[in-house]
Amino acid sequence: MEHIKLLKEVFYMNNDYRYRHELKYDINYSTYLTLRSRLRQIMYPDEHAASDGKYLIRSIYFDNYRDKALQEKLCGNSKHEKFRIRWYNDDLSFIRLEKKQKINGLCIKIDADWSETELKCFIDGDYSWMLTHPCPLTQELYVKMKTDQLVPRVIVSYLRESFIYDAGNIRITFDTDIRSTPYSVSFISKSVMDIGVTNEPGHVILEIKYDEFLPDIISCMIQLDNCRQIAYSKYSVSRSFG
C-alpha cells in the first residue's frame, strides 16, 4: 500500500489548475429557440457536432457504496468531486476519463485520454495497467477505487448543442433528452437501454461556462425573465432511477 500513499501525496500537492465559472438554468423549449437564435449571431458551434449542431454524450459515473458523491451534491457541499468516463456519438475511438471538482461555486475539469483497449480492460476488471498509466488522473482513479471503493454506478446519456466564444473562453451548451441506465459491463457490446429522467416535454438545461469574465455582449443576450438558475446535476437526477 506504500505506492498508493505516495501517489495520493502527489495528487494533493500538484493541483495547480484554473477554475471556471459554471452557471446552469432550467429553460423551456421556446426559450431555447430564442437563445439559440441570438447566440448564433456571434458564437460559433462546436466543430465536432453533426449537421443539426448536436452530438450524443454518454458518461459512466463513479461513486462508492455509501454514495459519497451523490450525498455531497444533494447536501450542497461547497467542495465535491466526481469521476466519469465519457465518449461521444457511441464512437469508442475517443474516450476520456474526467474528474470534475467544484469548490465554492467554481469548477475544474481534469481529463485523461483512454484507448478502447484500456476501456475494455477496465470493464473486464483488469485495473493493473492504471497504476502505470502516463496520465496521473488514471493513477488517481486507481488509488481511489482501492482506498475509497469507487465503482461505476450509472450511465448518463444526453444530446448537447454547444456554442463557443473565444473571449473569456466561453462555452454555452443546451442539453436535452437526458437519460439514465444502471451501469452494466455489457453496455459496450449492445445498445444502451436507458430511460428519460424527466416527464417535462421540451426540457432543456442551459449551461454557461467561462473563465474570469463574461463579456457584456453575451450577458445581455442571455437575459430572459423566465431563465431560472439552478443547482442541477445530471448524475444526481439519473441516480434517482437506479
Short mmCIF file of C-alpha atoms in Angstrom, two decimals:
data_model
loop_
_atom_site.label_atom_id
_atom_site.label_comp_id
_atom_site.label_asym_id
_atom_site.label_seq_id
_atom_site.Cartn_x
_atom_site.Cartn_y
_atom_site.Cartn_z
CA MET A 1 0.00 0.00 0.00
CA GLU A 2 3.04 2.31 0.18
CA HIS A 3 2.80 3.12 -3.53
CA ILE A 4 -0.81 4.23 -3.02
CA LYS A 5 0.21 6.54 -0.16
CA LEU A 6 2.90 8.16 -2.31
CA LEU A 7 0.53 8.65 -5.25
CA LYS A 8 -2.06 10.32 -3.03
CA GLU A 9 0.56 12.78 -1.80
CA VAL A 10 1.47 13.67 -5.41
CA PHE A 11 -2.18 14.29 -6.32
CA TYR A 12 -2.80 16.67 -3.44
CA MET A 13 0.45 18.58 -3.93
CA ASN A 14 0.08 19.15 -7.68
CA ASN A 15 -3.37 20.63 -8.09
CA ASP A 16 -2.39 23.80 -9.95
CA TYR A 17 -5.33 24.18 -12.33
CA ARG A 18 -7.55 27.02 -13.49
CA TYR A 19 -11.07 27.04 -12.09
CA ARG A 20 -14.03 28.15 -14.19
CA HIS A 21 -17.43 29.63 -13.53
CA GLU A 22 -20.37 27.38 -14.36
CA LEU A 23 -23.98 28.58 -14.38
CA LYS A 24 -26.96 26.31 -15.04
CA TYR A 25 -30.53 27.19 -15.97
CA ASP A 26 -33.70 25.17 -16.44
CA ILE A 27 -35.43 26.57 -19.54
CA ASN A 28 -38.35 25.62 -21.78
CA TYR A 29 -38.14 24.85 -25.48
CA SER A 30 -39.39 28.28 -26.56
CA THR A 31 -36.63 29.99 -24.54
CA TYR A 32 -34.08 27.60 -26.02
CA LEU A 33 -35.09 28.60 -29.56
CA THR A 34 -34.86 32.30 -28.70
CA LEU A 35 -31.42 32.00 -27.09
CA ARG A 36 -30.04 29.77 -29.83
CA SER A 37 -31.12 32.27 -32.47
CA ARG A 38 -29.35 35.08 -30.60
CA LEU A 39 -26.15 33.17 -29.88
CA ARG A 40 -25.75 32.06 -33.48
CA GLN A 41 -25.15 35.68 -34.42
CA ILE A 42 -21.86 35.99 -32.54
CA MET A 43 -20.80 32.49 -31.40
CA TYR A 44 -19.69 29.50 -33.46
CA PRO A 45 -20.90 25.92 -32.98
CA ASP A 46 -18.78 23.02 -31.80
CA GLU A 47 -16.91 21.70 -34.83
CA HIS A 48 -17.48 18.10 -33.77
CA ALA A 49 -21.27 18.36 -33.88
CA ALA A 50 -23.45 16.69 -36.53
CA SER A 51 -25.29 18.59 -39.27
CA ASP A 52 -28.08 19.51 -36.82
CA GLY A 53 -25.49 21.04 -34.45
CA LYS A 54 -25.90 18.33 -31.79
CA TYR A 55 -23.90 15.36 -30.55
CA LEU A 56 -24.56 12.48 -28.20
CA ILE A 57 -22.69 12.26 -24.90
CA ARG A 58 -22.52 9.16 -22.72
CA SER A 59 -20.80 9.09 -19.33
CA ILE A 60 -20.13 6.39 -16.75
CA TYR A 61 -20.23 7.99 -13.29
CA PHE A 62 -18.46 6.60 -10.23
CA ASP A 63 -19.47 6.52 -6.59
CA ASN A 64 -18.81 4.32 -3.55
CA TYR A 65 -21.13 2.06 -1.56
CA ARG A 66 -22.11 5.00 0.69
CA ASP A 67 -22.98 7.17 -2.33
CA LYS A 68 -20.45 9.77 -1.22
CA ALA A 69 -20.53 11.82 -4.45
CA LEU A 70 -24.32 11.75 -4.56
CA GLN A 71 -24.76 12.79 -0.93
CA GLU A 72 -22.22 15.61 -1.22
CA LYS A 73 -24.18 17.04 -4.14
CA LEU A 74 -27.59 16.62 -2.51
CA CYS A 75 -26.35 18.23 0.72
CA GLY A 76 -24.94 21.20 -1.19
CA ASN A 77 -21.35 20.75 -0.01
CA SER A 78 -19.15 23.64 -1.11
CA LYS A 79 -16.44 21.19 -2.16
CA HIS A 80 -17.05 17.93 -4.02
CA GLU A 81 -15.76 15.91 -6.95
CA LYS A 82 -16.98 13.31 -9.45
CA PHE A 83 -15.17 10.84 -11.70
CA ARG A 84 -16.61 9.79 -15.04
CA ILE A 85 -15.65 8.05 -18.29
CA ARG A 86 -17.03 9.88 -21.32
CA TRP A 87 -17.39 9.18 -25.05
CA TYR A 88 -19.30 10.77 -27.91
CA ASN A 89 -21.78 9.57 -30.56
CA ASP A 90 -21.19 5.96 -29.49
CA ASP A 91 -17.72 6.19 -31.04
CA LEU A 92 -15.14 4.49 -28.82
CA SER A 93 -12.17 5.84 -30.77
CA PHE A 94 -12.19 8.89 -28.47
CA ILE A 95 -12.66 8.16 -24.76
CA ARG A 96 -11.84 10.35 -21.79
CA LEU A 97 -11.59 9.81 -18.09
CA GLU A 98 -12.60 13.03 -16.35
CA LYS A 99 -12.60 14.37 -12.82
CA LYS A 100 -14.91 17.30 -12.21
CA GLN A 101 -14.24 19.20 -9.00
CA LYS A 102 -16.20 22.10 -7.55
CA ILE A 103 -15.02 24.45 -4.79
CA ASN A 104 -17.18 27.35 -3.61
CA GLY A 105 -19.09 27.51 -6.89
CA LEU A 106 -16.02 27.34 -9.14
CA CYS A 107 -15.37 24.25 -11.28
CA ILE A 108 -12.38 22.49 -12.74
CA LYS A 109 -12.26 19.53 -15.12
CA ILE A 110 -9.17 17.35 -15.42
CA ASP A 111 -9.04 14.66 -18.10
CA ALA A 112 -7.04 11.75 -19.45
CA ASP A 113 -7.34 10.03 -22.82
CA TRP A 114 -8.14 6.33 -22.79
CA SER A 115 -7.98 3.87 -25.66
CA GLU A 116 -10.78 1.45 -26.48
CA THR A 117 -8.50 -1.37 -25.37
CA GLU A 118 -7.96 0.29 -21.99
CA LEU A 119 -11.69 0.79 -21.55
CA LYS A 120 -12.37 -2.87 -22.35
CA CYS A 121 -9.69 -3.94 -19.86
CA PHE A 122 -11.36 -1.75 -17.24
CA ILE A 123 -14.79 -3.22 -17.97
CA ASP A 124 -13.32 -6.74 -17.71
CA GLY A 125 -11.99 -5.90 -14.23
CA ASP A 126 -8.34 -5.60 -15.21
CA TYR A 127 -7.05 -2.47 -13.43
CA SER A 128 -3.33 -3.30 -13.30
CA TRP A 129 -2.48 -1.03 -16.24
CA MET A 130 -3.96 2.02 -14.47
CA LEU A 131 -1.18 2.29 -11.92
CA THR A 132 1.46 2.81 -14.62
CA HIS A 133 -0.69 4.92 -16.95
CA PRO A 134 1.16 8.04 -18.21
CA CYS A 135 -1.62 10.36 -17.00
CA PRO A 136 -1.76 10.96 -13.23
CA LEU A 137 -5.57 11.16 -13.30
CA THR A 138 -5.83 7.49 -14.28
CA GLN A 139 -3.49 6.62 -11.43
CA GLU A 140 -5.60 8.73 -9.08
CA LEU A 141 -8.77 6.86 -10.03
CA TYR A 142 -6.97 3.57 -9.39
CA VAL A 143 -5.98 4.79 -5.93
CA LYS A 144 -9.49 5.96 -5.08
CA MET A 145 -11.00 2.72 -6.30
CA LYS A 146 -8.72 0.97 -3.81
CA THR A 147 -8.98 3.40 -0.89
CA ASP A 148 -12.43 4.99 -1.29
CA GLN A 149 -14.04 1.98 -3.00
CA LEU A 150 -15.19 3.91 -6.05
CA VAL A 151 -17.09 1.81 -8.59
CA PRO A 152 -19.09 2.60 -11.76
CA ARG A 153 -22.71 3.30 -10.76
CA VAL A 154 -24.73 4.69 -13.67
CA ILE A 155 -24.55 5.65 -17.36
CA VAL A 156 -25.93 9.09 -18.20
CA SER A 157 -26.74 10.00 -21.81
CA TYR A 158 -27.96 13.21 -23.45
CA LEU A 159 -27.86 15.34 -26.59
CA ARG A 160 -25.78 18.52 -26.47
CA GLU A 161 -25.68 21.61 -28.67
CA SER A 162 -22.67 23.78 -27.96
CA PHE A 163 -21.64 27.35 -28.85
CA ILE A 164 -18.18 28.87 -28.33
CA TYR A 165 -16.92 32.42 -27.89
CA ASP A 166 -13.14 32.86 -27.65
CA ALA A 167 -13.01 35.98 -25.45
CA GLY A 168 -13.32 34.73 -21.89
CA ASN A 169 -13.11 31.11 -23.08
CA ILE A 170 -16.90 30.86 -23.09
CA ARG A 171 -18.89 27.74 -23.87
CA ILE A 172 -22.69 27.78 -23.80
CA THR A 173 -24.48 24.45 -24.11
CA PHE A 174 -28.06 23.22 -24.42
CA ASP A 175 -28.63 19.68 -23.12
CA THR A 176 -31.77 17.71 -23.98
CA ASP A 177 -33.13 14.15 -23.83
CA ILE A 178 -31.27 13.32 -20.61
CA ARG A 179 -31.43 9.58 -19.98
CA SER A 180 -30.18 7.11 -17.38
CA THR A 181 -29.36 3.42 -17.10
CA PRO A 182 -27.71 1.41 -14.29
CA TYR A 183 -24.11 0.51 -15.09
CA SER A 184 -23.62 -2.88 -16.74
CA VAL A 185 -20.48 -4.45 -18.19
CA SER A 186 -22.46 -5.45 -21.28
CA PHE A 187 -23.16 -1.89 -22.45
CA ILE A 188 -20.14 -1.86 -24.76
CA SER A 189 -21.38 -4.80 -26.84
CA LYS A 190 -25.00 -3.82 -27.31
CA SER A 191 -27.30 -0.79 -27.38
CA VAL A 192 -27.70 1.11 -24.12
CA MET A 193 -31.19 0.54 -22.70
CA ASP A 194 -31.95 3.81 -20.93
CA ILE A 195 -34.94 5.81 -19.69
CA GLY A 196 -35.70 9.53 -19.65
CA VAL A 197 -35.14 11.31 -16.34
CA THR A 198 -37.83 13.98 -16.77
CA ASN A 199 -41.51 13.98 -17.64
CA GLU A 200 -41.43 17.60 -18.82
CA PRO A 201 -41.72 17.91 -22.62
CA GLY A 202 -39.16 20.24 -24.15
CA HIS A 203 -37.00 20.18 -21.02
CA VAL A 204 -33.64 21.92 -21.70
CA ILE A 205 -30.65 22.53 -19.42
CA LEU A 206 -28.67 25.64 -20.33
CA GLU A 207 -25.06 25.76 -19.10
CA ILE A 208 -22.78 28.81 -19.29
CA LYS A 209 -19.08 28.23 -18.63
CA TYR A 210 -16.37 30.88 -18.63
CA ASP A 211 -13.04 31.81 -17.03
CA GLU A 212 -12.54 35.22 -15.41
CA PHE A 213 -15.30 37.23 -17.06
CA LEU A 214 -18.49 37.05 -19.11
CA PRO A 215 -18.47 39.72 -21.87
CA ASP A 216 -21.37 42.18 -21.80
CA ILE A 217 -22.50 41.16 -25.27
CA ILE A 218 -23.04 37.57 -24.06
CA SER A 219 -24.53 38.63 -20.74
CA CYS A 220 -27.12 40.81 -22.48
CA MET A 221 -28.11 38.05 -24.87
CA ILE A 222 -28.96 35.58 -22.11
CA GLN A 223 -31.05 37.98 -20.01
CA LEU A 224 -34.53 36.49 -20.09
CA ASP A 225 -37.25 36.77 -17.45
CA ASN A 226 -38.04 33.07 -17.43
CA CYS A 227 -34.45 31.84 -17.02
CA ARG A 228 -34.14 30.34 -13.52
CA GLN A 229 -30.65 29.49 -12.28
CA ILE A 230 -30.48 26.06 -10.66
CA ALA A 231 -28.02 23.69 -8.98
CA TYR A 232 -28.58 20.85 -11.44
CA SER A 233 -26.67 17.58 -11.55
CA LYS A 234 -27.32 15.04 -14.31
CA TYR A 235 -25.68 12.41 -12.15
CA SER A 236 -27.93 13.10 -9.14
CA VAL A 237 -31.09 13.12 -11.24
CA SER A 238 -30.09 9.93 -13.02
CA ARG A 239 -29.35 8.13 -9.75
CA SER A 240 -32.97 8.58 -8.68
CA PHE A 241 -33.73 5.92 -11.31
CA GLY A 242 -31.21 3.38 -10.04
#
